Tab-separated table of C-alpha atoms and ligand atoms in Angstrom:
chain	number	residue	atom	x	y	z
A	1	MET	CA	13.836	-39.076	-34.033
A	2	ALA	CA	10.750	-38.105	-32.067
A	3	ASN	CA	9.271	-41.547	-32.735
A	4	TRP	CA	12.114	-43.212	-30.855
A	5	LYS	CA	11.252	-41.131	-27.800
A	6	LYS	CA	7.606	-42.215	-28.018
A	7	ILE	CA	8.611	-45.844	-28.416
A	8	GLY	CA	10.947	-45.463	-25.433
A	9	VAL	CA	8.131	-44.111	-23.283
A	10	VAL	CA	5.822	-46.961	-24.306
A	11	VAL	CA	8.520	-49.553	-23.516
A	12	VAL	CA	9.294	-48.032	-20.100
A	13	VAL	CA	5.612	-47.740	-19.149
A	14	GLY	CA	4.927	-51.284	-20.360
A	15	ALA	CA	7.872	-52.715	-18.436
A	16	GLY	CA	6.791	-50.775	-15.338
A	17	ALA	CA	3.231	-52.115	-15.580
A	18	TRP	CA	4.534	-55.667	-16.042
A	19	LEU	CA	6.873	-55.352	-13.026
A	20	TRP	CA	4.057	-53.882	-10.920
A	21	ARG	CA	1.745	-56.753	-11.845
A	22	THR	CA	4.472	-59.341	-11.228
A	23	PHE	CA	5.709	-58.105	-7.885
A	24	ASP	CA	2.511	-56.699	-6.402
A	25	THR	CA	1.713	-59.598	-4.082
A	26	SER	CA	-1.458	-57.979	-2.818
A	27	ARG	CA	-3.518	-58.711	-5.956
A	28	SER	CA	-5.104	-62.088	-6.369
A	29	ASP	CA	-6.051	-64.178	-9.370
A	30	VAL	CA	-7.737	-66.835	-7.228
A	31	ALA	CA	-10.295	-64.714	-5.366
A	32	ASP	CA	-13.852	-65.115	-6.619
A	33	ASP	CA	-15.173	-62.033	-8.371
A	34	THR	CA	-18.732	-63.139	-9.062
A	35	MET	CA	-20.562	-64.073	-5.867
A	36	PRO	CA	-21.464	-61.466	-3.235
A	37	LEU	CA	-20.157	-62.391	0.224
A	38	SER	CA	-23.716	-62.512	1.585
A	39	GLN	CA	-24.397	-65.521	-0.694
A	40	VAL	CA	-21.252	-67.502	0.169
A	41	LYS	CA	-21.973	-70.677	2.127
A	42	ILE	CA	-18.943	-71.935	4.031
A	43	THR	CA	-19.105	-75.599	4.954
A	44	ASP	CA	-15.419	-76.456	5.377
A	45	ALA	CA	-15.036	-76.595	9.185
A	46	ALA	CA	-11.221	-76.579	9.000
A	47	ALA	CA	-11.284	-73.416	6.872
A	48	ILE	CA	-13.634	-71.742	9.357
A	49	LYS	CA	-11.309	-72.602	12.235
A	50	ARG	CA	-8.275	-71.376	10.302
A	51	GLY	CA	-10.124	-68.199	9.360
A	52	GLU	CA	-10.833	-67.483	13.002
A	53	TYR	CA	-7.160	-68.033	13.796
A	54	VAL	CA	-6.151	-65.556	11.066
A	55	MET	CA	-8.720	-63.068	12.406
A	56	ARG	CA	-7.266	-63.354	15.927
A	57	GLN	CA	-3.706	-62.929	14.630
A	58	ALA	CA	-4.693	-59.853	12.621
A	59	ASP	CA	-7.004	-58.662	15.439
A	60	CYS	CA	-9.729	-57.430	13.083
A	61	VAL	CA	-12.273	-57.541	15.885
A	62	ALA	CA	-10.282	-55.043	17.990
A	63	CYS	CA	-11.495	-52.259	15.730
A	64	HIS	CA	-14.516	-53.671	13.947
A	65	THR	CA	-16.775	-53.719	16.967
A	66	ALA	CA	-18.036	-51.152	19.412
A	67	GLY	CA	-17.558	-53.667	22.207
A	68	GLN	CA	-19.797	-56.648	21.467
A	69	GLY	CA	-17.213	-58.496	19.355
A	70	ASP	CA	-19.790	-58.669	16.580
A	71	PHE	CA	-17.896	-57.093	13.609
A	72	ALA	CA	-20.684	-54.521	13.292
A	73	GLY	CA	-18.178	-51.658	13.485
A	74	GLY	CA	-18.878	-48.331	15.133
A	75	TYR	CA	-15.600	-48.149	17.049
A	76	VAL	CA	-14.510	-44.514	17.133
A	77	ILE	CA	-10.843	-43.657	16.551
A	78	GLY	CA	-10.265	-40.045	17.577
A	79	THR	CA	-7.739	-38.065	15.502
A	80	PRO	CA	-6.732	-34.368	15.418
A	81	PHE	CA	-8.750	-33.976	12.226
A	82	GLY	CA	-11.918	-35.683	13.422
A	83	ASP	CA	-13.267	-39.072	14.426
A	84	LEU	CA	-12.800	-42.126	12.204
A	85	ILE	CA	-15.398	-44.855	12.608
A	86	SER	CA	-14.687	-48.489	11.807
A	87	SER	CA	-16.920	-50.128	9.199
A	88	ASN	CA	-19.488	-52.838	9.703
A	89	ILE	CA	-17.821	-55.930	8.190
A	90	THR	CA	-20.615	-58.437	8.787
A	91	PRO	CA	-21.958	-60.182	5.628
A	92	ASP	CA	-25.142	-58.100	5.797
A	93	GLU	CA	-26.037	-56.637	2.391
A	94	GLU	CA	-27.444	-53.375	3.719
A	95	THR	CA	-25.215	-52.468	6.637
A	96	GLY	CA	-22.146	-54.670	6.141
A	97	ILE	CA	-19.929	-55.833	3.297
A	98	GLY	CA	-22.362	-58.441	1.929
A	99	ARG	CA	-22.397	-56.878	-1.540
A	100	MET	CA	-18.606	-57.170	-1.857
A	101	THR	CA	-17.164	-60.163	-3.695
A	102	GLU	CA	-14.216	-62.095	-2.299
A	103	SER	CA	-12.029	-60.173	-4.707
A	104	ASP	CA	-13.359	-56.828	-3.397
A	105	PHE	CA	-12.660	-58.067	0.152
A	106	PHE	CA	-9.050	-58.940	-0.742
A	107	ASN	CA	-8.595	-55.489	-2.277
A	108	ALA	CA	-10.053	-53.756	0.781
A	109	VAL	CA	-7.969	-55.642	3.339
A	110	ARG	CA	-4.662	-55.838	1.459
A	111	GLN	CA	-4.787	-52.669	-0.616
A	112	GLY	CA	-7.111	-50.316	1.198
A	113	ILE	CA	-9.603	-50.065	-1.662
A	114	GLY	CA	-12.965	-49.970	0.091
A	115	GLU	CA	-16.518	-49.802	-1.180
A	116	HIS	CA	-16.389	-46.014	-1.359
A	117	GLY	CA	-12.815	-45.613	-2.573
A	118	LEU	CA	-9.513	-45.513	-0.701
A	119	LEU	CA	-9.731	-46.304	2.991
A	120	TYR	CA	-8.124	-44.179	5.668
A	121	PRO	CA	-4.966	-45.934	6.881
A	122	ALA	CA	-6.681	-46.184	10.279
A	123	MET	CA	-7.647	-49.469	8.619
A	124	PRO	CA	-4.096	-50.919	8.745
A	125	TYR	CA	-4.053	-52.443	5.249
A	126	THR	CA	-0.334	-51.760	4.909
A	127	ALA	CA	0.157	-54.319	7.698
A	128	TYR	CA	-1.958	-56.857	5.785
A	129	VAL	CA	-0.525	-56.383	2.283
A	130	GLN	CA	1.564	-59.578	2.476
A	131	MET	CA	-1.214	-61.855	3.751
A	132	SER	CA	-1.403	-65.009	1.633
A	133	ASP	CA	-4.374	-65.812	-0.594
A	134	LYS	CA	-5.146	-68.823	1.607
A	135	ASP	CA	-5.181	-66.756	4.793
A	136	MET	CA	-7.381	-64.182	3.086
A	137	HIS	CA	-9.738	-66.836	1.695
A	138	ASP	CA	-10.209	-68.508	5.079
A	139	LEU	CA	-10.580	-65.112	6.761
B	201	LIG	C1	-6.697	-50.417	13.889
B	201	LIG	C2	-8.112	-50.630	13.589
B	201	LIG	C3	-8.491	-51.648	12.506
B	201	LIG	C4	-8.100	-52.967	12.392
B	201	LIG	C5	-7.144	-53.746	13.308
B	201	LIG	C6	-8.789	-53.496	11.230
B	201	LIG	N1	-9.564	-52.528	10.663
B	201	LIG	FE1	-10.703	-52.732	8.980
B	201	LIG	N2	-11.190	-50.746	9.052
B	201	LIG	C7	-10.837	-49.886	10.097
B	201	LIG	C8	-11.413	-48.575	9.810
B	201	LIG	C9	-11.276	-47.334	10.709
B	201	LIG	C10	-12.094	-48.694	8.578
B	201	LIG	C11	-12.840	-47.581	7.829
B	201	LIG	C12	-11.831	-46.784	7.049
B	201	LIG	C13	-12.493	-45.752	6.177
B	201	LIG	O1	-13.728	-45.591	6.247
B	201	LIG	O2	-11.781	-45.107	5.393
B	201	LIG	C14	-11.926	-50.068	8.125
B	201	LIG	C15	-12.438	-50.586	6.947
B	201	LIG	C16	-12.443	-51.934	6.591
B	201	LIG	C17	-13.078	-52.494	5.416
B	201	LIG	C18	-13.769	-51.711	4.307
B	201	LIG	C19	-15.255	-51.749	4.488
B	201	LIG	C20	-15.983	-51.044	3.368
B	201	LIG	O3	-17.230	-51.001	3.452
B	201	LIG	O4	-15.365	-50.551	2.413
B	201	LIG	C21	-12.902	-53.851	5.478
B	201	LIG	C22	-13.413	-54.904	4.490
B	201	LIG	C23	-12.149	-54.128	6.683
B	201	LIG	N3	-11.866	-52.953	7.325
B	201	LIG	C24	-11.797	-55.405	7.091
B	201	LIG	C25	-10.858	-55.651	8.112
B	201	LIG	C26	-10.307	-56.953	8.386
B	201	LIG	C27	-10.710	-58.252	7.684
B	201	LIG	C28	-9.393	-56.787	9.391
B	201	LIG	C29	-8.450	-57.830	9.977
B	201	LIG	C30	-7.609	-58.512	9.017
B	201	LIG	C31	-9.414	-55.370	9.757
B	201	LIG	N4	-10.306	-54.721	8.958
B	201	LIG	C32	-8.661	-54.800	10.773
B	201	LIG	C33	-10.075	-50.191	11.193
B	201	LIG	C34	-9.431	-51.386	11.424
């Protein structure tokens, strides 16, 4: 009798995992998971232009600059429990996100999984969760 319960639990957990994987649009199977962003050479001019368009729509630069529009972060968001500081998202390996792969970048922007764990929702990843793979790639 007890075995049926165990089997039931396994089936329910398995089905749940499958549904999660199927309907979780934020994960990507196309994003590159091998090359650090600092090494990526982008030559497709149309993709660069599209990426800038996506960036302006999503207004990444509003937060990820302290005023120079340079993506170097440092913008301070004051909250009742302390200041939150936006990250440097330049491709620099030391100070930016140059060590992240494209796949890491997708996970940070769409799921809030940053280099040091879960990001504060001051980074509005819930607003980006439905961004397409193409938009993310060009971005
Ligand atoms: C409303 C302000 C805001 C906007 C808009 C915003 N971000 Fe962020 N972002 C943040 C903050 C604040 C953090 C740091 C959160 C933390 O440290 O927990 C962050 C963190 C990140 C990280 C993680 C960096 C790391 O080292 O883990 C990435 C990548 C990122 N943002 C990319 C983007 C991109 C790309 C966009 C546009 C699509 C964007 N952000 C728009 C505020 C913002």
